[in-house]
PDB file of C-alpha atoms in Angstrom:
ATOM      1  CA  UNK X  10     -16.998  12.091  11.288  1.00  0.00           C
ATOM      2  CA  UNK X  11     -14.006  13.445  11.058  1.00  0.00           C
ATOM      3  CA  UNK X  12     -10.387  11.404  12.278  1.00  0.00           C
ATOM      4  CA  UNK X  13      -7.545  12.679  13.846  1.00  0.00           C
ATOM      5  CA  UNK X  14      -4.178  11.107  15.025  1.00  0.00           C
ATOM      6  CA  UNK X  15      -4.881   9.890  18.779  1.00  0.00           C
ATOM      7  CA  UNK X  16      -2.796   9.659  21.615  1.00  0.00           C
ATOM      8  CA  UNK X  17      -0.098   7.385  20.023  1.00  0.00           C
ATOM      9  CA  UNK X  18       0.356   9.848  17.233  1.00  0.00           C
ATOM     10  CA  UNK X  19       3.168   8.775  14.290  1.00  0.00           C
ATOM     11  CA  UNK X  20       4.236   5.656  13.862  1.00  0.00           C
ATOM     12  CA  UNK X  21       8.228   4.747  13.466  1.00  0.00           C
ATOM     13  CA  UNK X  22       9.012   2.416  10.222  1.00  0.00           C
ATOM     14  CA  UNK X  23       8.997  -0.751  11.791  1.00  0.00           C
ATOM     15  CA  UNK X  24       5.565  -0.020  13.153  1.00  0.00           C
ATOM     16  CA  UNK X  25       4.479   0.840   9.540  1.00  0.00           C
ATOM     17  CA  UNK X  26       5.348  -2.368   7.852  1.00  0.00           C
ATOM     18  CA  UNK X  27       4.402  -4.343  10.288  1.00  0.00           C
ATOM     19  CA  UNK X  28       0.396  -3.087  10.124  1.00  0.00           C
ATOM     20  CA  UNK X  29       1.201  -3.272   6.469  1.00  0.00           C
ATOM     21  CA  UNK X  30       1.372  -6.968   7.030  1.00  0.00           C
ATOM     22  CA  UNK X  31      -1.681  -7.548   7.740  1.00  0.00           C
ATOM     23  CA  UNK X  32      -3.865  -6.433   5.419  1.00  0.00           C
ATOM     24  CA  UNK X  33      -4.815  -7.453   1.645  1.00  0.00           C
ATOM     25  CA  UNK X  34      -5.653  -4.758  -0.318  1.00  0.00           C
ATOM     26  CA  UNK X  35      -3.864  -1.006  -0.469  1.00  0.00           C
ATOM     27  CA  UNK X  36      -3.997   1.663  -2.718  1.00  0.00           C
ATOM     28  CA  UNK X  37      -1.300   2.776  -5.679  1.00  0.00           C
ATOM     29  CA  UNK X  38      -0.994   6.863  -5.815  1.00  0.00           C
ATOM     30  CA  UNK X  39       0.444   7.219  -9.185  1.00  0.00           C
ATOM     31  CA  UNK X  40       0.435   9.823 -12.200  1.00  0.00           C
ATOM     32  CA  UNK X  41      -2.082   9.000 -15.182  1.00  0.00           C
ATOM     33  CA  UNK X  42      -1.559  11.723 -18.151  1.00  0.00           C
ATOM     34  CA  UNK X  43      -0.645  13.940 -15.653  1.00  0.00           C
ATOM     35  CA  UNK X  44      -3.465  13.239 -13.491  1.00  0.00           C
ATOM     36  CA  UNK X  45      -3.430  12.029  -9.941  1.00  0.00           C
ATOM     37  CA  UNK X  46      -4.799   8.577 -10.155  1.00  0.00           C
ATOM     38  CA  UNK X  47      -5.156   6.314  -7.202  1.00  0.00           C
ATOM     39  CA  UNK X  48      -5.807   2.434  -8.251  1.00  0.00           C
ATOM     40  CA  UNK X  49      -6.828  -0.125  -5.726  1.00  0.00           C
ATOM     41  CA  UNK X  50      -4.917  -3.856  -5.542  1.00  0.00           C
ATOM     42  CA  UNK X  51      -3.806  -6.579  -3.683  1.00  0.00           C
ATOM     43  CA  UNK X  52      -0.389  -6.664  -2.536  1.00  0.00           C
ATOM     44  CA  UNK X  53       1.378  -8.427  -0.132  1.00  0.00           C
ATOM     45  CA  UNK X  54       4.608  -7.247   2.134  1.00  0.00           C
ATOM     46  CA  UNK X  55       8.212  -9.066   1.224  1.00  0.00           C
ATOM     47  CA  UNK X  56      10.544  -7.709   4.145  1.00  0.00           C
ATOM     48  CA  UNK X  57      10.498  -3.976   2.500  1.00  0.00           C
ATOM     49  CA  UNK X  58       9.256  -4.357  -0.452  1.00  0.00           C
ATOM     50  CA  UNK X  59       5.294  -4.127  -1.758  1.00  0.00           C
ATOM     51  CA  UNK X  60       4.601  -6.346  -4.206  1.00  0.00           C
ATOM     52  CA  UNK X  61       1.088  -6.080  -6.171  1.00  0.00           C
ATOM     53  CA  UNK X  62      -0.694  -7.789  -8.478  1.00  0.00           C
ATOM     54  CA  UNK X  63      -0.858  -5.284 -11.869  1.00  0.00           C
ATOM     55  CA  UNK X  64      -2.717  -5.499 -14.990  1.00  0.00           C
ATOM     56  CA  UNK X  65       0.254  -4.925 -17.590  1.00  0.00           C
ATOM     57  CA  UNK X  66      -0.762  -1.800 -18.578  1.00  0.00           C
ATOM     58  CA  UNK X  67      -0.542  -0.343 -15.016  1.00  0.00           C
ATOM     59  CA  UNK X  68       2.869  -1.930 -14.995  1.00  0.00           C
ATOM     60  CA  UNK X  69       4.625  -0.757 -17.991  1.00  0.00           C
ATOM     61  CA  UNK X  70       3.134   2.743 -17.206  1.00  0.00           C
ATOM     62  CA  UNK X  71       4.393   3.459 -14.140  1.00  0.00           C
ATOM     63  CA  UNK X  72       7.851   1.024 -14.021  1.00  0.00           C
ATOM     64  CA  UNK X  73      10.617   3.575 -13.037  1.00  0.00           C
ATOM     65  CA  UNK X  74       7.981   6.161 -11.441  1.00  0.00           C
ATOM     66  CA  UNK X  75       7.946   6.857  -7.934  1.00  0.00           C
ATOM     67  CA  UNK X  76       4.564   6.514  -6.053  1.00  0.00           C
ATOM     68  CA  UNK X  77       2.930   6.097  -3.102  1.00  0.00           C
ATOM     69  CA  UNK X  78       1.514   2.919  -1.462  1.00  0.00           C
ATOM     70  CA  UNK X  79      -1.359   3.564   0.986  1.00  0.00           C
ATOM     71  CA  UNK X  80      -3.491   0.838   2.783  1.00  0.00           C
ATOM     72  CA  UNK X  81      -5.493   1.441   6.159  1.00  0.00           C
ATOM     73  CA  UNK X  82      -7.287  -0.667   8.322  1.00  0.00           C
ATOM     74  CA  UNK X  83     -10.425   1.045  10.412  1.00  0.00           C
ATOM     75  CA  UNK X  84     -12.947  -0.460  12.652  1.00  0.00           C
ATOM     76  CA  UNK X  85     -16.370   1.175  11.958  1.00  0.00           C
ATOM     77  CA  UNK X  86     -18.010   0.718  15.172  1.00  0.00           C
ATOM     78  CA  UNK X  87     -15.016   2.254  17.368  1.00  0.00           C
ATOM     79  CA  UNK X  88     -13.721   4.384  14.321  1.00  0.00           C
ATOM     80  CA  UNK X  89     -10.408   3.899  15.569  1.00  0.00           C
ATOM     81  CA  UNK X  90      -7.397   1.907  13.359  1.00  0.00           C
ATOM     82  CA  UNK X  91      -4.543   3.256  11.154  1.00  0.00           C
ATOM     83  CA  UNK X  92      -3.134   4.209   7.995  1.00  0.00           C
ATOM     84  CA  UNK X  93       0.044   4.124   6.402  1.00  0.00           C
ATOM     85  CA  UNK X  94       1.663   5.382   3.590  1.00  0.00           C
ATOM     86  CA  UNK X  95       5.202   4.189   2.011  1.00  0.00           C
ATOM     87  CA  UNK X  96       7.115   5.651  -1.258  1.00  0.00           C
ATOM     88  CA  UNK X  97       9.542   4.281  -3.133  1.00  0.00           C
ATOM     89  CA  UNK X  98      10.088   3.535  -7.289  1.00  0.00           C
ATOM     90  CA  UNK X  99       7.873   1.388  -9.062  1.00  0.00           C
ATOM     91  CA  UNK X 100       9.545  -1.392 -10.843  1.00  0.00           C
ATOM     92  CA  UNK X 101       7.524  -3.343 -12.883  1.00  0.00           C
ATOM     93  CA  UNK X 102       8.919  -6.966 -13.104  1.00  0.00           C
ATOM     94  CA  UNK X 103       6.431  -8.755 -15.330  1.00  0.00           C
ATOM     95  CA  UNK X 104       7.054 -12.530 -12.932  1.00  0.00           C
ATOM     96  CA  UNK X 105       4.740 -13.470 -10.235  1.00  0.00           C
ATOM     97  CA  UNK X 106       4.371 -12.532  -6.907  1.00  0.00           C
ATOM     98  CA  UNK X 107       6.760 -14.225  -4.267  1.00  0.00           C
ATOM     99  CA  UNK X 108       3.919 -15.587  -2.399  1.00  0.00           C
ATOM    100  CA  UNK X 109       0.192 -16.558  -2.760  1.00  0.00           C
ATOM    101  CA  UNK X 110      -2.205 -13.659  -2.174  1.00  0.00           C
ATOM    102  CA  UNK X 111      -5.648 -12.904  -3.384  1.00  0.00           C
ATOM    103  CA  UNK X 112      -6.244 -11.647  -6.636  1.00  0.00           C
ATOM    104  CA  UNK X 113      -6.575 -13.502 -10.077  1.00  0.00           C
ATOM    105  CA  UNK X 114      -5.787 -17.249 -10.638  1.00  0.00           C
ATOM    106  CA  UNK X 115      -2.724 -18.312 -12.146  1.00  0.00           C
ATOM    107  CA  UNK X 116       0.944 -16.264 -12.374  1.00  0.00           C
ATOM    108  CA  UNK X 117       0.181 -12.225 -12.244  1.00  0.00           C
ATOM    109  CA  UNK X 118       2.439  -9.786 -12.903  1.00  0.00           C
ATOM    110  CA  UNK X 119       3.962  -7.985  -9.790  1.00  0.00           C
ATOM    111  CA  UNK X 120       4.911  -4.477  -9.529  1.00  0.00           C
ATOM    112  CA  UNK X 121       7.406  -4.129  -6.675  1.00  0.00           C
ATOM    113  CA  UNK X 122       7.667  -1.294  -4.618  1.00  0.00           C
ATOM    114  CA  UNK X 123      10.969  -1.232  -2.401  1.00  0.00           C
ATOM    115  CA  UNK X 124      10.038   0.914   0.709  1.00  0.00           C
ATOM    116  CA  UNK X 125      12.145   4.315   0.681  1.00  0.00           C
ATOM    117  CA  UNK X 126       9.876   6.432   2.958  1.00  0.00           C
ATOM    118  CA  UNK X 127       7.073   5.153   5.854  1.00  0.00           C
ATOM    119  CA  UNK X 128       4.529   7.802   7.472  1.00  0.00           C
ATOM    120  CA  UNK X 129       1.991   6.286  10.021  1.00  0.00           C
ATOM    121  CA  UNK X 130      -0.531   7.258  12.131  1.00  0.00           C
ATOM    122  CA  UNK X 131      -3.041   5.537  14.571  1.00  0.00           C
ATOM    123  CA  UNK X 132      -6.762   7.326  14.136  1.00  0.00           C
ATOM    124  CA  UNK X 133      -9.496   7.919  16.436  1.00  0.00           C
ATOM    125  CA  UNK X 134     -12.871   9.595  16.261  1.00  0.00           C
ATOM    126  CA  UNK X 135     -12.030  13.438  16.857  1.00  0.00           C
TER     127      UNK X 135
END
């Protein structure tokens, strides 16, 4: 089944950030050895900053790079939902995330993505 933006169309920045705060898992879109790569991660939204659990090798590899971060939520019964993408420069802090979320125990390293650009849409069946 294909999806398309429903009558609600595109979402504004505040709507995008509000929706992002409602889900715990997203995907970082980055470059790995000159190829596109997508890595699923747990995250929290801390104001206008996406903060994710990051393996030190991922954090070191993409720290300082411009990345995209995408999350969505779709109801499989009604085939409706939303999708949001944000873009920003990934900053590997190596420190803990600002508040608890699911993921590895202990003090996981953090990769922070200050949101510079947002895009999002509500989804519905075609």
